[in-house]
mmCIF file of C-alpha atoms and ligand atoms in Angstrom:
data_model
loop_
_atom_site.group_PDB
_atom_site.id
_atom_site.type_symbol
_atom_site.label_atom_id
_atom_site.label_comp_id
_atom_site.label_asym_id
_atom_site.label_seq_id
_atom_site.Cartn_x
_atom_site.Cartn_y
_atom_site.Cartn_z
ATOM 1 C CA UNK S 1417 67.985 112.937 160.868
ATOM 2 C CA UNK S 1418 70.408 114.912 163.036
ATOM 3 C CA UNK S 1419 72.937 114.769 160.206
ATOM 4 C CA UNK S 1420 70.474 116.211 157.687
ATOM 5 C CA UNK S 1421 70.432 119.969 157.151
ATOM 6 C CA UNK S 1422 67.319 121.748 158.462
ATOM 7 C CA UNK S 1423 65.176 123.221 155.661
ATOM 8 C CA UNK S 1424 65.970 126.912 155.344
ATOM 9 C CA UNK S 1425 62.605 128.121 153.990
ATOM 10 C CA UNK S 1426 60.770 127.809 157.377
ATOM 11 C CA UNK S 1427 63.656 129.608 159.144
ATOM 12 C CA UNK S 1428 63.455 132.568 156.778
ATOM 13 C CA UNK S 1429 59.641 132.296 156.909
ATOM 14 C CA UNK S 1430 59.701 132.812 160.658
ATOM 15 C CA UNK S 1431 61.831 135.996 160.355
ATOM 16 C CA UNK S 1432 59.363 137.233 157.720
ATOM 17 C CA UNK S 1433 56.361 136.563 159.990
ATOM 18 C CA UNK S 1434 58.040 138.542 162.751
ATOM 19 C CA UNK S 1435 58.609 141.483 160.375
ATOM 20 C CA UNK S 1436 55.294 142.535 158.787
ATOM 21 C CA UNK S 1437 55.637 144.257 155.407
ATOM 22 C CA UNK S 1438 58.646 142.158 154.315
ATOM 23 C CA UNK S 1439 58.838 141.475 150.589
ATOM 24 C CA UNK S 1440 59.899 137.867 150.126
ATOM 25 C CA UNK S 1441 62.367 137.037 147.375
ATOM 26 C CA UNK S 1442 62.807 133.786 149.285
ATOM 27 C CA UNK S 1443 60.615 130.859 148.299
ATOM 28 C CA UNK S 1444 60.766 129.408 144.789
ATOM 29 C CA UNK S 1445 57.139 129.544 143.721
ATOM 30 C CA UNK S 1446 55.216 131.135 140.841
ATOM 31 C CA UNK S 1447 52.542 133.767 141.312
ATOM 32 C CA UNK S 1448 49.873 132.092 139.174
ATOM 33 C CA UNK S 1449 47.581 129.107 139.736
ATOM 34 C CA UNK S 1450 46.459 126.198 137.530
ATOM 35 C CA UNK S 1451 44.644 126.539 134.186
ATOM 36 C CA UNK S 1452 40.847 126.912 134.527
ATOM 37 C CA UNK S 1453 40.375 123.632 132.613
ATOM 38 C CA UNK S 1454 42.302 121.772 135.326
ATOM 39 C CA UNK S 1455 40.095 123.170 138.075
ATOM 40 C CA UNK S 1456 36.942 122.346 136.103
ATOM 41 C CA UNK S 1457 38.156 118.780 135.520
ATOM 42 C CA UNK S 1458 38.846 118.395 139.247
ATOM 43 C CA UNK S 1459 35.371 119.727 140.117
ATOM 44 C CA UNK S 1460 33.781 117.202 137.770
ATOM 45 C CA UNK S 1461 35.902 114.373 139.186
ATOM 46 C CA UNK S 1462 34.402 114.932 142.631
ATOM 47 C CA UNK S 1463 31.300 113.014 141.518
ATOM 48 C CA UNK S 1464 33.265 110.071 140.106
ATOM 49 C CA UNK S 1465 33.668 107.121 142.525
ATOM 50 C CA UNK S 1466 37.147 106.397 141.087
ATOM 51 C CA UNK S 1467 38.325 109.651 142.666
ATOM 52 C CA UNK S 1468 37.834 108.139 146.094
ATOM 53 C CA UNK S 1469 39.607 104.854 145.490
ATOM 54 C CA UNK S 1470 43.240 103.763 145.345
ATOM 55 C CA UNK S 1471 44.661 103.880 141.844
ATOM 56 C CA UNK S 1472 47.581 102.357 139.939
ATOM 57 C CA UNK S 1473 50.939 102.913 141.608
ATOM 58 C CA UNK S 1474 52.605 104.122 138.431
ATOM 59 C CA UNK S 1475 49.838 106.659 137.869
ATOM 60 C CA UNK S 1476 46.378 106.760 136.292
ATOM 61 C CA UNK S 1477 46.778 105.100 132.867
ATOM 62 C CA UNK S 1478 45.276 108.119 131.084
ATOM 63 C CA UNK S 1479 47.780 110.445 132.755
ATOM 64 C CA UNK S 1480 50.737 108.146 132.108
ATOM 65 C CA UNK S 1481 49.728 107.989 128.443
ATOM 66 C CA UNK S 1482 49.415 111.788 128.289
ATOM 67 C CA UNK S 1483 52.863 112.169 129.877
ATOM 68 C CA UNK S 1484 54.413 109.675 127.452
ATOM 69 C CA UNK S 1485 53.027 111.729 124.568
ATOM 70 C CA UNK S 1486 54.423 114.942 126.094
ATOM 71 C CA UNK S 1487 57.852 113.323 126.608
ATOM 72 C CA UNK S 1488 57.877 112.227 122.970
ATOM 73 C CA UNK S 1489 56.660 115.534 121.509
ATOM 74 C CA UNK S 1490 58.542 117.988 123.689
ATOM 75 C CA UNK S 1491 61.566 116.222 125.159
ATOM 76 C CA UNK S 1492 62.461 113.756 122.415
ATOM 77 C CA UNK S 1493 62.143 110.894 124.923
ATOM 78 C CA UNK S 1494 60.522 107.751 123.542
ATOM 79 C CA UNK S 1495 59.566 105.504 126.457
ATOM 80 C CA UNK S 1496 59.223 102.541 124.101
ATOM 81 C CA UNK S 1497 63.023 102.421 124.013
ATOM 82 C CA UNK S 1498 63.035 100.833 127.479
ATOM 83 C CA UNK S 1499 61.814 103.428 129.967
ATOM 84 C CA UNK S 1500 58.932 103.673 132.410
ATOM 85 C CA UNK S 1501 56.985 106.637 133.752
ATOM 86 C CA UNK S 1502 55.851 107.050 137.348
ATOM 87 C CA UNK S 1503 53.580 109.795 138.704
ATOM 88 C CA UNK S 1504 54.488 111.039 142.168
ATOM 89 C CA UNK S 1505 53.379 113.669 144.658
ATOM 90 C CA UNK S 1506 55.854 116.168 143.211
ATOM 91 C CA UNK S 1507 59.420 115.875 141.969
ATOM 92 C CA UNK S 1508 60.777 115.834 145.522
ATOM 93 C CA UNK S 1509 59.150 112.468 146.055
ATOM 94 C CA UNK S 1510 60.455 111.245 142.722
ATOM 95 C CA UNK S 1511 63.968 112.029 143.915
ATOM 96 C CA UNK S 1512 63.437 110.106 147.151
ATOM 97 C CA UNK S 1513 62.270 107.050 145.169
ATOM 98 C CA UNK S 1514 65.296 107.343 142.892
ATOM 99 C CA UNK S 1515 67.732 107.449 145.820
ATOM 100 C CA UNK S 1516 66.090 104.423 147.443
ATOM 101 C CA UNK S 1517 66.070 102.532 144.152
ATOM 102 C CA UNK S 1518 69.686 103.028 143.115
ATOM 103 C CA UNK S 1519 71.641 103.125 146.386
ATOM 104 C CA UNK S 1520 72.597 101.117 149.408
ATOM 105 C CA UNK S 1521 73.427 102.888 152.665
ATOM 106 C CA UNK S 1522 76.929 104.329 152.439
ATOM 107 C CA UNK S 1523 76.764 104.952 148.673
ATOM 108 C CA UNK S 1524 77.550 108.347 147.179
ATOM 109 C CA UNK S 1525 75.641 110.675 144.891
ATOM 110 C CA UNK S 1526 77.404 113.617 143.281
ATOM 111 C CA UNK S 1527 75.724 117.013 143.422
ATOM 112 C CA UNK S 1528 77.249 119.922 141.531
ATOM 113 C CA UNK S 1529 77.334 122.935 143.884
ATOM 114 C CA UNK S 1530 75.189 124.988 144.185
ATOM 115 C CA UNK S 1531 72.633 122.207 144.649
ATOM 116 C CA UNK S 1532 68.899 122.062 145.391
ATOM 117 C CA UNK S 1533 68.786 121.532 149.155
ATOM 118 C CA UNK S 1534 66.130 118.799 149.165
ATOM 119 C CA UNK S 1535 68.387 116.641 146.982
ATOM 120 C CA UNK S 1536 71.126 116.851 149.593
ATOM 121 C CA UNK S 1537 68.604 116.139 152.354
ATOM 122 C CA UNK S 1538 67.126 113.089 150.596
ATOM 123 C CA UNK S 1539 70.566 111.571 149.987
ATOM 124 C CA UNK S 1540 71.604 111.997 153.606
ATOM 125 C CA UNK S 1541 68.245 110.708 154.900
ATOM 126 C CA UNK S 1542 68.713 107.504 152.920
ATOM 127 C CA UNK S 1543 72.008 106.920 154.751
ATOM 128 C CA UNK S 1544 74.047 107.897 151.717
ATOM 129 C CA UNK S 1545 76.571 110.641 151.194
ATOM 130 C CA UNK S 1546 76.345 113.799 149.114
ATOM 131 C CA UNK S 1547 79.603 114.404 147.288
ATOM 132 C CA UNK S 1548 79.831 118.098 146.473
ATOM 133 C CA UNK S 1549 81.560 119.190 143.289
ATOM 134 C CA UNK S 1550 82.138 122.866 142.542
ATOM 135 C CA UNK S 1551 80.858 124.476 139.355
ATOM 136 C CA UNK S 1552 82.760 127.260 137.563
ATOM 137 C CA UNK S 1553 82.425 131.022 138.107
ATOM 138 C CA UNK S 1554 79.278 131.032 135.949
ATOM 139 C CA UNK S 1555 77.798 128.068 137.830
ATOM 140 C CA UNK S 1556 78.376 125.835 134.793
ATOM 141 C CA UNK S 1557 79.379 122.172 135.135
ATOM 142 C CA UNK S 1558 83.058 121.267 135.553
ATOM 143 C CA UNK S 1559 83.297 117.884 133.817
ATOM 144 C CA UNK S 1560 86.854 117.121 134.943
ATOM 145 C CA UNK S 1561 85.949 117.816 138.569
ATOM 146 C CA UNK S 1562 82.892 115.547 138.244
ATOM 147 C CA UNK S 1563 85.052 112.806 136.758
ATOM 148 C CA UNK S 1564 87.580 113.093 139.593
ATOM 149 C CA UNK S 1565 84.808 112.836 142.217
ATOM 150 C CA UNK S 1566 83.634 109.387 141.061
ATOM 151 C CA UNK S 1567 84.564 106.545 143.429
ATOM 152 C CA UNK S 1568 83.559 102.859 143.578
ATOM 153 C CA UNK S 1569 80.631 103.975 145.823
ATOM 154 C CA UNK S 1570 79.243 106.550 143.398
ATOM 155 C CA UNK S 1571 75.765 105.676 142.138
ATOM 156 C CA UNK S 1572 74.836 108.816 140.225
ATOM 157 C CA UNK S 1573 75.428 112.417 139.208
ATOM 158 C CA UNK S 1574 72.567 114.901 139.498
ATOM 159 C CA UNK S 1575 72.125 117.825 137.117
ATOM 160 C CA UNK S 1576 69.463 120.468 137.693
ATOM 161 C CA UNK S 1577 68.928 122.556 134.567
ATOM 162 C CA UNK S 1578 67.585 125.240 134.436
ATOM 163 C CA UNK S 1579 69.140 125.476 137.862
ATOM 164 C CA UNK S 1580 67.767 126.152 141.279
ATOM 165 C CA UNK S 1581 69.382 128.183 142.887
ATOM 166 C CA UNK S 1582 71.661 129.768 140.259
ATOM 167 C CA UNK S 1583 69.311 130.111 137.279
ATOM 168 C CA UNK S 1584 72.097 128.690 135.065
ATOM 169 C CA UNK S 1585 71.069 126.656 132.028
ATOM 170 C CA UNK S 1586 73.751 124.019 131.493
ATOM 171 C CA UNK S 1587 75.153 123.815 127.981
ATOM 172 C CA UNK S 1588 74.053 120.901 125.825
ATOM 173 C CA UNK S 1589 77.706 119.921 125.356
ATOM 174 C CA UNK S 1590 78.308 119.685 129.108
ATOM 175 C CA UNK S 1591 75.113 117.693 129.659
ATOM 176 C CA UNK S 1592 76.141 115.276 126.907
ATOM 177 C CA UNK S 1593 79.560 114.967 128.527
ATOM 178 C CA UNK S 1594 78.034 114.136 131.936
ATOM 179 C CA UNK S 1595 75.704 111.613 130.345
ATOM 180 C CA UNK S 1596 78.589 109.933 128.509
ATOM 181 C CA UNK S 1597 80.663 109.934 131.699
ATOM 182 C CA UNK S 1598 77.828 108.201 133.569
ATOM 183 C CA UNK S 1599 77.493 105.588 130.821
ATOM 184 C CA UNK S 1600 81.240 104.972 130.842
ATOM 185 C CA UNK S 1601 81.424 104.590 134.630
ATOM 186 C CA UNK S 1602 78.203 102.544 135.004
ATOM 187 C CA UNK S 1603 76.352 105.120 137.126
ATOM 188 C CA UNK S 1604 73.064 106.985 136.679
ATOM 189 C CA UNK S 1605 72.591 110.467 135.323
ATOM 190 C CA UNK S 1606 69.734 111.942 137.356
ATOM 191 C CA UNK S 1607 68.331 114.944 135.519
ATOM 192 C CA UNK S 1608 66.021 117.393 137.277
ATOM 193 C CA UNK S 1609 64.136 119.283 134.566
ATOM 194 C CA UNK S 1610 61.349 120.844 136.614
ATOM 195 C CA UNK S 1611 62.191 124.294 135.181
ATOM 196 C CA UNK S 1612 62.312 123.052 131.572
ATOM 197 C CA UNK S 1613 59.970 125.797 130.281
ATOM 198 C CA UNK S 1614 61.700 128.621 132.137
ATOM 199 C CA UNK S 1615 64.444 129.854 129.820
ATOM 200 C CA UNK S 1616 65.066 133.380 128.537
ATOM 201 C CA UNK S 1617 66.697 135.170 125.643
ATOM 202 C CA UNK S 1618 66.250 132.312 123.178
ATOM 203 C CA UNK S 1619 68.249 129.839 125.289
ATOM 204 C CA UNK S 1620 67.000 126.296 124.719
ATOM 205 C CA UNK S 1621 66.542 123.558 127.285
ATOM 206 C CA UNK S 1622 68.045 120.170 126.411
ATOM 207 C CA UNK S 1623 66.779 116.824 127.768
ATOM 208 C CA UNK S 1624 69.642 114.354 128.174
ATOM 209 C CA UNK S 1625 67.317 111.348 128.019
ATOM 210 C CA UNK S 1626 66.710 112.177 124.350
ATOM 211 C CA UNK S 1627 70.259 111.032 123.508
ATOM 212 C CA UNK S 1628 70.030 107.617 121.786
ATOM 213 C CA UNK S 1629 71.117 104.964 124.284
ATOM 214 C CA UNK S 1630 70.797 107.289 127.294
ATOM 215 C CA UNK S 1631 67.567 105.603 128.408
ATOM 216 C CA UNK S 1632 69.552 102.779 130.034
ATOM 217 C CA UNK S 1633 71.236 105.004 132.628
ATOM 218 C CA UNK S 1634 69.238 108.254 132.723
ATOM 219 C CA UNK S 1635 66.437 109.201 135.106
ATOM 220 C CA UNK S 1636 64.614 112.463 134.465
ATOM 221 C CA UNK S 1637 62.258 114.281 136.824
ATOM 222 C CA UNK S 1638 59.519 116.762 135.963
ATOM 223 C CA UNK S 1639 56.899 118.645 137.911
ATOM 224 C CA UNK S 1640 53.658 120.498 137.312
ATOM 225 C CA UNK S 1641 54.337 122.703 140.358
ATOM 226 C CA UNK S 1642 56.008 125.571 138.507
ATOM 227 C CA UNK S 1643 54.852 125.267 134.890
ATOM 228 C CA UNK S 1644 51.173 124.925 135.748
ATOM 229 C CA UNK S 1645 50.953 126.707 139.115
ATOM 230 C CA UNK S 1646 50.248 123.279 140.643
ATOM 231 C CA UNK S 1647 52.491 123.351 143.735
ATOM 232 C CA UNK S 1648 49.682 122.502 146.173
ATOM 233 C CA UNK S 1649 48.254 119.747 143.972
ATOM 234 C CA UNK S 1650 51.487 117.790 144.347
ATOM 235 C CA UNK S 1651 51.968 116.244 140.931
ATOM 236 C CA UNK S 1652 55.331 115.382 139.453
ATOM 237 C CA UNK S 1653 56.584 112.491 137.355
ATOM 238 C CA UNK S 1654 59.789 110.843 136.278
ATOM 239 C CA UNK S 1655 61.014 108.614 133.500
ATOM 240 C CA UNK S 1656 63.490 105.885 134.353
ATOM 241 C CA UNK S 1657 65.091 102.671 133.014
ATOM 242 C CA UNK S 1658 62.625 99.750 133.033
ATOM 243 C CA UNK S 1659 64.915 97.406 135.058
ATOM 244 C CA UNK S 1660 64.367 99.701 138.066
ATOM 245 C CA UNK S 1661 60.582 99.212 137.939
ATOM 246 C CA UNK S 1662 60.368 96.768 140.874
ATOM 247 C CA UNK S 1663 62.444 98.990 143.131
ATOM 248 C CA UNK S 1664 60.405 102.056 142.202
ATOM 249 C CA UNK S 1665 57.100 100.346 142.887
ATOM 250 C CA UNK S 1666 58.291 99.165 146.317
ATOM 251 C CA UNK S 1667 59.154 102.724 147.262
ATOM 252 C CA UNK S 1668 55.991 104.189 145.760
ATOM 253 C CA UNK S 1669 53.744 101.600 147.389
ATOM 254 C CA UNK S 1670 55.301 102.214 150.800
ATOM 255 C CA UNK S 1671 55.385 106.003 150.742
ATOM 256 C CA UNK S 1672 52.478 107.138 148.596
ATOM 257 C CA UNK S 1673 50.527 104.143 147.183
ATOM 258 C CA UNK S 1674 49.402 106.405 144.336
ATOM 259 C CA UNK S 1675 49.303 110.122 143.588
ATOM 260 C CA UNK S 1676 46.032 111.779 144.690
ATOM 261 C CA UNK S 1677 43.420 110.733 142.164
ATOM 262 C CA UNK S 1678 41.713 114.097 141.813
ATOM 263 C CA UNK S 1679 45.058 115.823 141.299
ATOM 264 C CA UNK S 1680 45.874 113.356 138.520
ATOM 265 C CA UNK S 1681 42.611 114.196 136.754
ATOM 266 C CA UNK S 1682 43.472 117.892 137.039
ATOM 267 C CA UNK S 1683 46.983 117.138 135.716
ATOM 268 C CA UNK S 1684 45.635 115.509 132.533
ATOM 269 C CA UNK S 1685 43.598 118.641 131.828
ATOM 270 C CA UNK S 1686 46.613 120.875 132.530
ATOM 271 C CA UNK S 1687 48.842 118.864 130.168
ATOM 272 C CA UNK S 1688 46.096 119.098 127.532
ATOM 273 C CA UNK S 1689 46.297 122.896 127.784
ATOM 274 C CA UNK S 1690 50.022 122.408 127.434
ATOM 275 C CA UNK S 1691 53.125 124.514 127.667
ATOM 276 C CA UNK S 1692 51.402 127.486 125.987
ATOM 277 C CA UNK S 1693 49.743 128.046 129.376
ATOM 278 C CA UNK S 1694 52.935 129.172 131.011
ATOM 279 C CA UNK S 1695 54.494 130.943 128.027
ATOM 280 C CA UNK S 1696 53.018 134.396 128.757
ATOM 281 C CA UNK S 1697 54.092 133.975 132.380
ATOM 282 C CA UNK S 1698 57.615 133.045 131.295
ATOM 283 C CA UNK S 1699 57.745 136.151 129.050
ATOM 284 C CA UNK S 1700 56.634 138.296 131.969
ATOM 285 C CA UNK S 1701 59.251 136.650 134.198
ATOM 286 C CA UNK S 1702 61.828 137.431 131.519
ATOM 287 C CA UNK S 1703 61.024 141.164 131.893
ATOM 288 C CA UNK S 1704 61.247 140.875 135.672
ATOM 289 C CA UNK S 1705 64.565 139.058 135.348
ATOM 290 C CA UNK S 1706 65.960 141.936 133.270
ATOM 291 C CA UNK S 1707 65.008 144.394 136.029
ATOM 292 C CA UNK S 1708 66.475 142.132 138.732
ATOM 293 C CA UNK S 1709 69.780 141.756 136.886
ATOM 294 C CA UNK S 1710 70.044 145.437 135.991
ATOM 295 C CA UNK S 1711 69.382 146.548 139.573
ATOM 296 C CA UNK S 1712 71.701 143.999 141.145
ATOM 297 C CA UNK S 1713 74.502 144.834 138.710
ATOM 298 C CA UNK S 1714 74.643 148.333 140.268
ATOM 299 C CA UNK S 1715 76.053 146.645 143.377
ATOM 300 C CA UNK S 1716 79.413 145.987 141.657
ATOM 301 C CA UNK S 1717 82.105 145.711 142.956
ATOM 302 C CA UNK S 1718 80.428 144.861 146.287
ATOM 303 C CA UNK S 1719 78.476 142.013 144.677
ATOM 304 C CA UNK S 1720 78.197 140.213 141.356
ATOM 305 C CA UNK S 1721 75.488 138.277 139.525
ATOM 306 C CA UNK S 1722 76.784 135.709 137.037
ATOM 307 C CA UNK S 1723 74.598 135.250 133.936
ATOM 308 C CA UNK S 1724 71.460 133.208 134.542
ATOM 309 C CA UNK S 1725 69.325 132.234 131.577
ATOM 310 C CA UNK S 1726 66.675 130.183 133.289
ATOM 311 C CA UNK S 1727 64.352 129.266 136.188
ATOM 312 C CA UNK S 1728 63.419 132.353 138.263
ATOM 313 C CA UNK S 1729 66.481 132.726 140.430
ATOM 314 C CA UNK S 1730 69.787 134.500 140.524
ATOM 315 C CA UNK S 1731 72.567 133.667 142.934
ATOM 316 C CA UNK S 1732 74.187 136.840 144.157
ATOM 317 C CA UNK S 1733 77.800 136.680 145.291
ATOM 318 C CA UNK S 1734 78.571 139.332 147.897
ATOM 319 C CA UNK S 1735 82.206 140.126 148.600
ATOM 320 C CA UNK S 1736 82.150 140.163 152.369
ATOM 321 C CA UNK S 1737 83.209 137.991 155.268
ATOM 322 C CA UNK S 1738 79.842 138.472 157.002
ATOM 323 C CA UNK S 1739 77.833 135.366 157.841
ATOM 324 C CA UNK S 1740 75.122 135.011 155.156
ATOM 325 C CA UNK S 1741 72.386 133.832 157.548
ATOM 326 C CA UNK S 1742 73.031 136.726 159.950
ATOM 327 C CA UNK S 1743 73.014 139.129 157.008
ATOM 328 C CA UNK S 1744 69.780 137.621 155.656
ATOM 329 C CA UNK S 1745 68.166 138.133 159.066
ATOM 330 C CA UNK S 1746 69.263 141.785 159.175
ATOM 331 C CA UNK S 1747 67.994 142.346 155.621
ATOM 332 C CA UNK S 1748 64.585 141.165 156.795
ATOM 333 C CA UNK S 1749 64.472 142.942 160.155
ATOM 334 C CA UNK S 1750 66.051 146.224 159.059
ATOM 335 C CA UNK S 1751 65.225 146.444 155.341
ATOM 336 C CA UNK S 1752 62.098 144.282 154.988
ATOM 337 C CA UNK S 1753 63.354 142.085 152.187
ATOM 338 C CA UNK S 1754 63.960 138.337 152.361
ATOM 339 C CA UNK S 1755 66.455 136.274 150.337
ATOM 340 C CA UNK S 1756 67.797 132.764 150.937
ATOM 341 C CA UNK S 1757 71.374 132.402 152.243
ATOM 342 C CA UNK S 1758 73.873 130.309 150.235
ATOM 343 C CA UNK S 1759 74.814 127.558 152.731
ATOM 344 C CA UNK S 1760 71.423 125.867 152.122
ATOM 345 C CA UNK S 1761 72.634 125.250 148.555
ATOM 346 C CA UNK S 1762 76.095 124.094 149.572
ATOM 347 C CA UNK S 1763 77.674 127.525 149.014
ATOM 348 C CA UNK S 1764 79.633 127.626 152.241
ATOM 349 C CA UNK S 1765 82.749 129.335 150.936
ATOM 350 C CA UNK S 1766 81.809 133.029 150.693
ATOM 351 C CA UNK S 1767 78.599 134.986 151.042
ATOM 352 C CA UNK S 1768 75.849 134.109 148.563
ATOM 353 C CA UNK S 1769 72.121 134.778 148.419
ATOM 354 C CA UNK S 1770 69.495 133.241 146.184
ATOM 355 C CA UNK S 1771 67.068 135.840 144.901
ATOM 356 C CA UNK S 1772 63.772 134.280 143.754
ATOM 357 C CA UNK S 1773 61.577 136.464 141.536
ATOM 358 C CA UNK S 1774 58.795 134.082 140.472
ATOM 359 C CA UNK S 1775 56.281 134.661 143.237
ATOM 360 C CA UNK S 1776 55.508 138.352 142.917
ATOM 361 C CA UNK S 1777 54.195 140.962 140.497
ATOM 362 C CA UNK S 1778 56.686 143.132 138.641
ATOM 363 C CA UNK S 1779 56.175 146.206 140.833
ATOM 364 C CA UNK S 1780 56.644 144.273 144.076
ATOM 365 C CA UNK S 1781 59.813 142.578 142.820
ATOM 366 C CA UNK S 1782 61.179 145.962 141.736
ATOM 367 C CA UNK S 1783 60.513 147.417 145.189
ATOM 368 C CA UNK S 1784 62.013 144.307 146.834
ATOM 369 C CA UNK S 1785 65.180 144.487 144.739
ATOM 370 C CA UNK S 1786 65.481 148.187 145.564
ATOM 371 C CA UNK S 1787 65.358 147.264 149.254
ATOM 372 C CA UNK S 1788 67.934 144.522 148.762
ATOM 373 C CA UNK S 1789 70.357 146.821 146.957
ATOM 374 C CA UNK S 1790 69.829 149.611 149.509
ATOM 375 C CA UNK S 1791 70.032 147.156 152.406
ATOM 376 C CA UNK S 1792 73.301 145.576 151.277
ATOM 377 C CA UNK S 1793 74.829 149.028 150.710
ATOM 378 C CA UNK S 1794 73.738 150.141 154.176
ATOM 379 C CA UNK S 1795 74.856 146.970 155.950
ATOM 380 C CA UNK S 1796 78.141 146.682 154.065
ATOM 381 C CA UNK S 1797 79.441 150.211 153.584
ATOM 382 C CA UNK S 1798 82.278 150.540 151.050
ATOM 383 C CA UNK S 1799 85.632 149.489 152.421
ATOM 384 C CA UNK S 1800 84.150 148.042 155.609
ATOM 385 C CA UNK S 1801 83.633 144.441 154.504
HETATM 386 C C1 PLP Z 3129 65.115 121.877 141.336
HETATM 387 C C2 PLP Z 3129 63.833 121.471 141.960
HETATM 388 N N1 PLP Z 3129 63.475 120.182 141.920
HETATM 389 C C3 PLP Z 3129 62.345 119.755 142.491
HETATM 390 C C4 PLP Z 3129 61.494 120.629 143.118
HETATM 391 C C5 PLP Z 3129 60.282 120.055 143.788
HETATM 392 O O1 PLP Z 3129 59.133 120.293 143.104
HETATM 393 P P1 PLP Z 3129 57.785 119.544 143.493
HETATM 394 O O2 PLP Z 3129 56.853 120.618 143.951
HETATM 395 O O3 PLP Z 3129 57.355 118.913 142.211
HETATM 396 O O4 PLP Z 3129 58.081 118.547 144.559
HETATM 397 C C6 PLP Z 3129 61.806 121.979 143.180
HETATM 398 C C7 PLP Z 3129 60.939 122.923 143.896
HETATM 399 O O5 PLP Z 3129 61.290 124.021 144.211
HETATM 400 C C8 PLP Z 3129 63.016 122.405 142.599
HETATM 401 O O6 PLP Z 3129 63.392 123.678 142.646
#
């Protein structure tokens, strides 16, 4: 565990607690809760004895069936072509199962940088090695660099689209290229699609597992945490090649046994409400994103914000030699605004901050961004960085 990076969110959280009145653009959460139908279903389930018992490891059959239908209708993934679904306590747990199932200690998994920090942590915890591969200036995938990073120990390449922390939506062509590369080299393409509904300006999300033949080497993770305001209910799921079923059930049985029964009942009701539940929220986030980008663009040439068409993040590049964690602490203590420093996402070369705008109302985000812009200008006066 000493080799694993410490989670950054609690560190920033502690600075925030010590500085009352801080606006947090730190944690990646949404500001809304689950659909009313999900809460009603959970309330009803309290009286059902099944709620209090262990359930199927793969997930409650009714939920698995509902998920399979969703995968078919929305993602173009037909599980009858040789895939299985497993319900987990969130997509983080799905990733842990995947790492255990496809690696031996010492194996490598490729993460395009910037990466989602818990992916890096899970890989290292399993005794494997994260191989970091840079993306381009717009945080898009660099296929040649990914190809060059593959070694005999590589077991998979992870893509997170829409991306945490950059907000980038990877192009369909680049995702197809990664998927083909994985097929060619006999490794897995691990696709994190937890932000699938969060795209803006008409940009479309593409699920790689919909490519005919991809089911044999593609594992895709989803979550209800963001789309349905379900973070505390801990429900995620993933779809994976059937030959991995034994390995997945060993991991699931050891770590979780089964996802919380009442949360699974709530999840069925949420999926019945469907993606339309989060659409108005996504539209609202789109407006907030426009404000965030417009305000941050006034920081040029001190800082730049590459285009980001998805999730609810932007990754700000600040042209300074200052240490990002020290700067993040000063932004909190002196300017009452919190952002997440880049090293947590593997951005160690330069000064980057993730700005998360999903957790707050429009007015609060606007005030927070104003503080961030003012704070960076005050801390990094022109010519002095
Ligand atoms: C890219 C990505 N994957 C997975 C997760 C984990 O989600 P869950 O709450 O389903 O574990 C998150 C949460 O922030 C995330 O950003």
